[in-house]
Coordinates of C-alpha atoms (C1' of nucleotides) in Angstrom, one line a residue:
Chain A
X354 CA 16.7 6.6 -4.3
X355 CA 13.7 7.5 -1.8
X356 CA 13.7 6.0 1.5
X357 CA 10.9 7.1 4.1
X358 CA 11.1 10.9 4.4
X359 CA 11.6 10.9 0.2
X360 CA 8.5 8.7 -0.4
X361 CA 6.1 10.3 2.8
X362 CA 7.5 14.1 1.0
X363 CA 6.0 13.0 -2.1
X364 CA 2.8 11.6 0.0
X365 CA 2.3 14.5 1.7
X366 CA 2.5 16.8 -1.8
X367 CA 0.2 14.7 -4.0
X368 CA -2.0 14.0 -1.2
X369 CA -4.4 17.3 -1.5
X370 CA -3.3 17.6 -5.4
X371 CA -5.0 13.6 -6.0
X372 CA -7.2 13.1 -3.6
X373 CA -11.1 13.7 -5.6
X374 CA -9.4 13.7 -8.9
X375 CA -10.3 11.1 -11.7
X376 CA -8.2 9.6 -14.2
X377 CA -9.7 10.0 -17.6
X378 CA -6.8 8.2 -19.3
X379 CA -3.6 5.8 -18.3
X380 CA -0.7 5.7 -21.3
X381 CA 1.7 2.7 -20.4
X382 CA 5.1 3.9 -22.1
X383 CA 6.9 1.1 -20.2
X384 CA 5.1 -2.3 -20.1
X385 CA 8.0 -3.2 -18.2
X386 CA 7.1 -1.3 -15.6
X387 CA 3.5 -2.4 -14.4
X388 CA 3.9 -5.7 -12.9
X389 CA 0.9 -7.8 -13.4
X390 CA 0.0 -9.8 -16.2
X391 CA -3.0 -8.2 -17.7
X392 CA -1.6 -4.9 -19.4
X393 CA -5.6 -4.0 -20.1
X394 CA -6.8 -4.7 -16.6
X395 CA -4.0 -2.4 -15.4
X396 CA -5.2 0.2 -17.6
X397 CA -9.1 -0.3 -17.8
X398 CA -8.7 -0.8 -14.1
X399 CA -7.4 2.6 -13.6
X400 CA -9.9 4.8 -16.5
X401 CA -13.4 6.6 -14.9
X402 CA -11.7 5.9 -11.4
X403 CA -11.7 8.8 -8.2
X404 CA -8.4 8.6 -6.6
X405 CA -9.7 8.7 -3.0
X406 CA -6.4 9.4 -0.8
X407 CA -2.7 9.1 -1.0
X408 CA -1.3 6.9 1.8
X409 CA 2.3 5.2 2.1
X410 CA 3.2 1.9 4.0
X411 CA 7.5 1.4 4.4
X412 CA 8.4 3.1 0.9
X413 CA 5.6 2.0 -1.1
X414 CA 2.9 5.0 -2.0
X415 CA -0.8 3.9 -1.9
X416 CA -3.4 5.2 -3.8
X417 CA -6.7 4.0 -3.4
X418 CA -9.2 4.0 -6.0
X419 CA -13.4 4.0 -6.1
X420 CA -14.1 0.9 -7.3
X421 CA -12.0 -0.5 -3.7
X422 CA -8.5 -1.3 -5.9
X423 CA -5.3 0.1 -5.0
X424 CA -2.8 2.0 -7.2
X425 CA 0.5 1.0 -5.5
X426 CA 3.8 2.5 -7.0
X427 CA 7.0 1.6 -5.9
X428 CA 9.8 4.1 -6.4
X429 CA 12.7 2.0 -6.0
X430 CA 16.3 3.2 -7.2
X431 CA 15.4 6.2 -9.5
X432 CA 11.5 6.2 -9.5
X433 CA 9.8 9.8 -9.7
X434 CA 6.1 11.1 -9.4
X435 CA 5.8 14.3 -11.0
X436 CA 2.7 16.3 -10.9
X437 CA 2.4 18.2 -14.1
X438 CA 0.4 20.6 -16.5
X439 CA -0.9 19.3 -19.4
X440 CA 1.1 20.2 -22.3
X441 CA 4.1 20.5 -19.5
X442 CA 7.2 19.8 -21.5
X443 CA 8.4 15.8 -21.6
X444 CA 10.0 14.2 -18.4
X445 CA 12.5 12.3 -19.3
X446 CA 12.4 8.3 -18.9
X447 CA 8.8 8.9 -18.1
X448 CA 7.4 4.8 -18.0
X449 CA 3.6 5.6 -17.5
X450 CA 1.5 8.8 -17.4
X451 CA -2.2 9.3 -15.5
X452 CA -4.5 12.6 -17.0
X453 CA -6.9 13.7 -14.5
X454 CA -10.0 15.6 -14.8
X455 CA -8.6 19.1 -14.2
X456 CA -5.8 18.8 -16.7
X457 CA -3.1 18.1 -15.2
X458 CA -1.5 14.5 -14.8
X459 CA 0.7 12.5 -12.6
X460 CA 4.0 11.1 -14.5
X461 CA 5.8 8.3 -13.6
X462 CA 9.4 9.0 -15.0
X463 CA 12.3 6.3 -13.9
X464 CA 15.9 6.6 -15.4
X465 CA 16.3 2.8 -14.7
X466 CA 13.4 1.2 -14.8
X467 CA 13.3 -0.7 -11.3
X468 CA 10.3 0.7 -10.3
X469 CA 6.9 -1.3 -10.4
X470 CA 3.4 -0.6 -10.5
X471 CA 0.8 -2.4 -9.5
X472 CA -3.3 -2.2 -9.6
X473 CA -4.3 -4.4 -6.3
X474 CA -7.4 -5.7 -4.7
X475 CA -7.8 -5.7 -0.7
X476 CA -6.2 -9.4 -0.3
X477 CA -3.2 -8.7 -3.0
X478 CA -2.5 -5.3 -1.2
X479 CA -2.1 -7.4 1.6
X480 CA 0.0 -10.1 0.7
X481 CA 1.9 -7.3 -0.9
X482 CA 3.1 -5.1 1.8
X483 CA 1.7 -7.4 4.7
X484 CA 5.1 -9.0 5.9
X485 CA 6.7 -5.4 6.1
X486 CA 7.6 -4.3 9.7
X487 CA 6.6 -1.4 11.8
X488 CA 6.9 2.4 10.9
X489 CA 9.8 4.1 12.6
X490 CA 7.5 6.7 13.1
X491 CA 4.4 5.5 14.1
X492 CA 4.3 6.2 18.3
X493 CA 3.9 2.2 18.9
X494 CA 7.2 1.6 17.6
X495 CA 9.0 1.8 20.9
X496 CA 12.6 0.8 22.0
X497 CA 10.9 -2.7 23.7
X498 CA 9.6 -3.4 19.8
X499 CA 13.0 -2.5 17.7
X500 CA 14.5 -5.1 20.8
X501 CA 11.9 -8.4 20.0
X502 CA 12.5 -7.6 16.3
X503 CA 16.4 -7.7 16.7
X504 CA 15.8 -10.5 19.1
X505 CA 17.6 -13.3 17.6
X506 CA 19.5 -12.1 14.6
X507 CA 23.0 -12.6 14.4
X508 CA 23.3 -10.7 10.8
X509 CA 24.8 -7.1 11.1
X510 CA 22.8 -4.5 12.6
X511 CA 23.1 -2.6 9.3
X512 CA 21.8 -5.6 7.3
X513 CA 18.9 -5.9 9.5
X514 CA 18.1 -2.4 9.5
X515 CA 18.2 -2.5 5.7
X516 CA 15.5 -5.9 6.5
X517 CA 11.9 -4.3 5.5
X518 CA 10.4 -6.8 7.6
X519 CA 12.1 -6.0 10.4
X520 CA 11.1 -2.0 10.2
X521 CA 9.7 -0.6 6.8
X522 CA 11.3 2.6 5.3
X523 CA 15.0 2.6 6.4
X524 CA 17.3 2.6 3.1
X525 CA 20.9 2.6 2.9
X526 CA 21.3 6.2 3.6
X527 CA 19.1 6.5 7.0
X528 CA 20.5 3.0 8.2
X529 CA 24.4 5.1 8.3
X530 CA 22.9 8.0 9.6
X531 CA 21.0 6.3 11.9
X532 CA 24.0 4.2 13.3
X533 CA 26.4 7.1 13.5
X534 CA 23.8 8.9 15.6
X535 CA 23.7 5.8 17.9
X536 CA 27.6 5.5 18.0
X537 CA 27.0 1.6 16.8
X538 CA 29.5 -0.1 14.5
X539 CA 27.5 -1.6 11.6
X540 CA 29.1 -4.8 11.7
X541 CA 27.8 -5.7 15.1
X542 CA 24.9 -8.7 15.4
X543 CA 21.9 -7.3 15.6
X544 CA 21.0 -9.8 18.6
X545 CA 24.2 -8.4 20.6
X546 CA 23.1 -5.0 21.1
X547 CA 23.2 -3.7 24.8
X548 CA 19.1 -2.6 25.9
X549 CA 21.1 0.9 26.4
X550 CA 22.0 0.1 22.7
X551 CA 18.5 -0.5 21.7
X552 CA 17.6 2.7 22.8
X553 CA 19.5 4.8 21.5
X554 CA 19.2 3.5 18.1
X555 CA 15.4 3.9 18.2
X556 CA 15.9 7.4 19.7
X557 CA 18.1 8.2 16.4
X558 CA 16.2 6.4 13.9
X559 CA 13.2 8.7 14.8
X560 CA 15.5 11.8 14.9
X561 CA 17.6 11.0 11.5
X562 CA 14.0 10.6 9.8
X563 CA 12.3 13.4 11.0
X564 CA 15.0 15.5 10.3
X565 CA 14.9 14.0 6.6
X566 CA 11.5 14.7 6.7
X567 CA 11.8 18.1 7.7
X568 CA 14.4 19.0 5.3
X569 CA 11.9 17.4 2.7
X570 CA 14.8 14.0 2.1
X571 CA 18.0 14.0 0.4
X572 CA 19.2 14.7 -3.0
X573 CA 22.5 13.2 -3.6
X574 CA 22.0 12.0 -7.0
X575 CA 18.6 11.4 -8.6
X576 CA 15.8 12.2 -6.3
X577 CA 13.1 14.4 -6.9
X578 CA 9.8 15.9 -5.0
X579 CA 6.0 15.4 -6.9
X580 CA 7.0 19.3 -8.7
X581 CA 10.3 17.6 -9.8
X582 CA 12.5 19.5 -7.0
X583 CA 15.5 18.1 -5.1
X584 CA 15.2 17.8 -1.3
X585 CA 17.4 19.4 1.3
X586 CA 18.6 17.1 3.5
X587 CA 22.0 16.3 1.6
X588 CA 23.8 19.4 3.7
X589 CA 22.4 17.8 7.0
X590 CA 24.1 13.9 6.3
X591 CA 26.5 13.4 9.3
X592 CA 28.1 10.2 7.7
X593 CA 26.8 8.9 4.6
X594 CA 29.3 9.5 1.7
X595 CA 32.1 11.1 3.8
X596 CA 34.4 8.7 3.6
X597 CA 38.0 10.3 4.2
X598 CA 36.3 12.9 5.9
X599 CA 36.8 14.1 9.6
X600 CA 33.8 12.8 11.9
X601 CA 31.8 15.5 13.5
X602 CA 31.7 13.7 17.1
X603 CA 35.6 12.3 17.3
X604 CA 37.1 13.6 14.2
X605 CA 38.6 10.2 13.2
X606 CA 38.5 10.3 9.1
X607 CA 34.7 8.3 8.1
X608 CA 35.7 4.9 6.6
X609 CA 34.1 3.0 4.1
X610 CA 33.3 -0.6 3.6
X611 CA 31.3 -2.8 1.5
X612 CA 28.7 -5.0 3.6
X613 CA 26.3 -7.4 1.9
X614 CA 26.9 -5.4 -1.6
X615 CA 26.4 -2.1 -0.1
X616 CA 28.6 1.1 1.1
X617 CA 28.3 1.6 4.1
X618 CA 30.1 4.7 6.1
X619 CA 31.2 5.0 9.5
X620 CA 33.4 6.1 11.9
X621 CA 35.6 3.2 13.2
X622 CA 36.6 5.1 16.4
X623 CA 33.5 6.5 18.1
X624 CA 30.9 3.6 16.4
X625 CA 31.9 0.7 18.6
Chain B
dC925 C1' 14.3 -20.2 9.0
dA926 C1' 18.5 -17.1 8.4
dA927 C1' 22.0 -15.3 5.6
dT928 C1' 24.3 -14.3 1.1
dC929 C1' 24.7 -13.0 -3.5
dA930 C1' 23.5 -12.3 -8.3
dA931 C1' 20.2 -10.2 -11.0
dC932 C1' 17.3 -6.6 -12.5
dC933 C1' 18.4 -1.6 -15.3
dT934 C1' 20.5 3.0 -16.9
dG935 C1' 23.7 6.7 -16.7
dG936 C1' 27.4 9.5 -14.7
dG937 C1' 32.0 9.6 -13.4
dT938 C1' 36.9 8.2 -13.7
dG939 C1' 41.1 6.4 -15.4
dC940 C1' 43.7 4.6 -19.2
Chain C
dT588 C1' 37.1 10.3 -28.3
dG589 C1' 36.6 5.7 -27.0
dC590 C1' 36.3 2.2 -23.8
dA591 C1' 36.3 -0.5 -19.7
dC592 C1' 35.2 -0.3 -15.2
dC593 C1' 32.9 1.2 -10.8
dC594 C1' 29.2 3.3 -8.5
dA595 C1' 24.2 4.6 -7.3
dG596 C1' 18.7 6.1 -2.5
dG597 C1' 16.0 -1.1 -3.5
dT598 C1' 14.1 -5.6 -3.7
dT599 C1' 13.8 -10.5 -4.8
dG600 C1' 14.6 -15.2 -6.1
dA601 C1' 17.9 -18.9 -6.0
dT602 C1' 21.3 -21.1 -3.2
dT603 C1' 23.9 -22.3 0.8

DNA sequence: CAATCAACCTGGGTGC
DNA sequence: TGCACCCAGGTTGATT
């Protein structure tokens, strides 16, 4: 489910809730879902420590601890943080649960169980979120650094958007949107875009996620904020999952294909 | 290296 | 009701 604006909304929520708290006790539900071999290093890792920030690189959230380890959760498909009262009644397909000091506790809930967790030093964090590219929104990614990136591609432009290495926290949704904004077909190699092209495709990757952002991300299905509310970016989608639909630029109907396993939508008259 | 595809999971929706 | 299928916001490991 959560691309950028969904995973820097729930940031931006927990940040002030976390940040000083301690976790006075971990319950795994899911062994499944913490991915490291040591089940009691994960958890004895985690008791007695002050959660000291709440930070996000691409679309994984980073939580860095007191004794210099890193909580890193990874929301993937269906992955939810939920803030909650103690006693608060049970999330469903919660996989792991943290109790803090001032009773309340952060749940991890996941309907499909693709979501990891991981309890990091400084060189693991690395080597886990080291290779992943800029952030869209960060002011030094610039039209000149989406062009090197997309320098010699020749895969779609939509499959290397979807590329974390190439720039961290587009998903499937933002990669449409983004596209449709730029008026460029998905299927065209990344390496043949126009500099003109380039441009405008950084210009609406930064305006489809702030908007996203804005709007606090998109509920289509599953997705939920840290207090277990849906976001409001679903009525501002131009493309995604309007296939059959009239186009707001041209009015051609919004087609819909299946590239490298994914839907992708677009408008096969004004995306050229 | 770059590109592709199956696999990892569960649940909701649809059509027979 | 039941059942078979398709679909879903993501990543990754094996294979060309």
């Amino acid at each position: 489910m959560p691309e950028l604006p969904e995973v820097e909304t729930i940031r931006r929520d927990l940040a002030p809730l976390l940040t000083g708290r301690q976790v006075v006790g971990v319950d795994v539900i899911d062994g499944k879902a913490v991915r490291q071999p040591e089940m009691d290093r994960f958890i004895e890792g985690l008791k007695g420590q002050v959660i000291e920030g709440v930070r996000r690189r691409g679309k994984y959230l980073l939580l860095p601890l007191s004794s210099g380890q890193t909580l890193v959760v990874h929301l993937k498909m269906t992955g939810a943080l939920l803030w909650r009262p103690a006693g608060y009644p049970p999330d469903p397909h919660t996989r792991a649960v943290w109790r803090l000091d001032q009773g309340q506790e952060i749940r991890f809930a996941d309907t499909r169980r693709l979501g990891n967790l991981w309890l990091v030093d400084a060189p693991a964090l690395d080597s886990l979120i080291g290779e992943l590219g800029p952030e869209p929104l960060d002011p030094s990614f610039t039209p000149q650094v989406l062009a090197a990136r997309l320098g010699r591609r020749s895969a779609p432009i939509k499959a290397t958007l979807l590329d974390q290495t190439m720039v961290a926290g587009l998903g499937n949704i933002y990669a449409d949107e983004s596209l449709w904004e730029a008026a460029i077909q998905p299927l065209r190699p990344a390496a043949k875009l126009a500099t003109p092209e380039v441009t405008r495709l950084h210009e609406a990757i930064g305006q489809v996620l702030s908007r996203a952002l804005a709007n606090r991300g998109t509920s289509f299905s599953d997705y939920r904020d840290a207090q277990g509310r849906p976001g409001a970016n679903q009525g501002h989608l131009r493309v995604y999952g309007r296939a059959g639909q009239a186009c707001y630029r041209c009015g051609a109907i919004i087609q819909r294909m299946v590239l490298r396993g994914r839907s992708s939508y677009f408008c096969s008259t004004c995306q050229e």
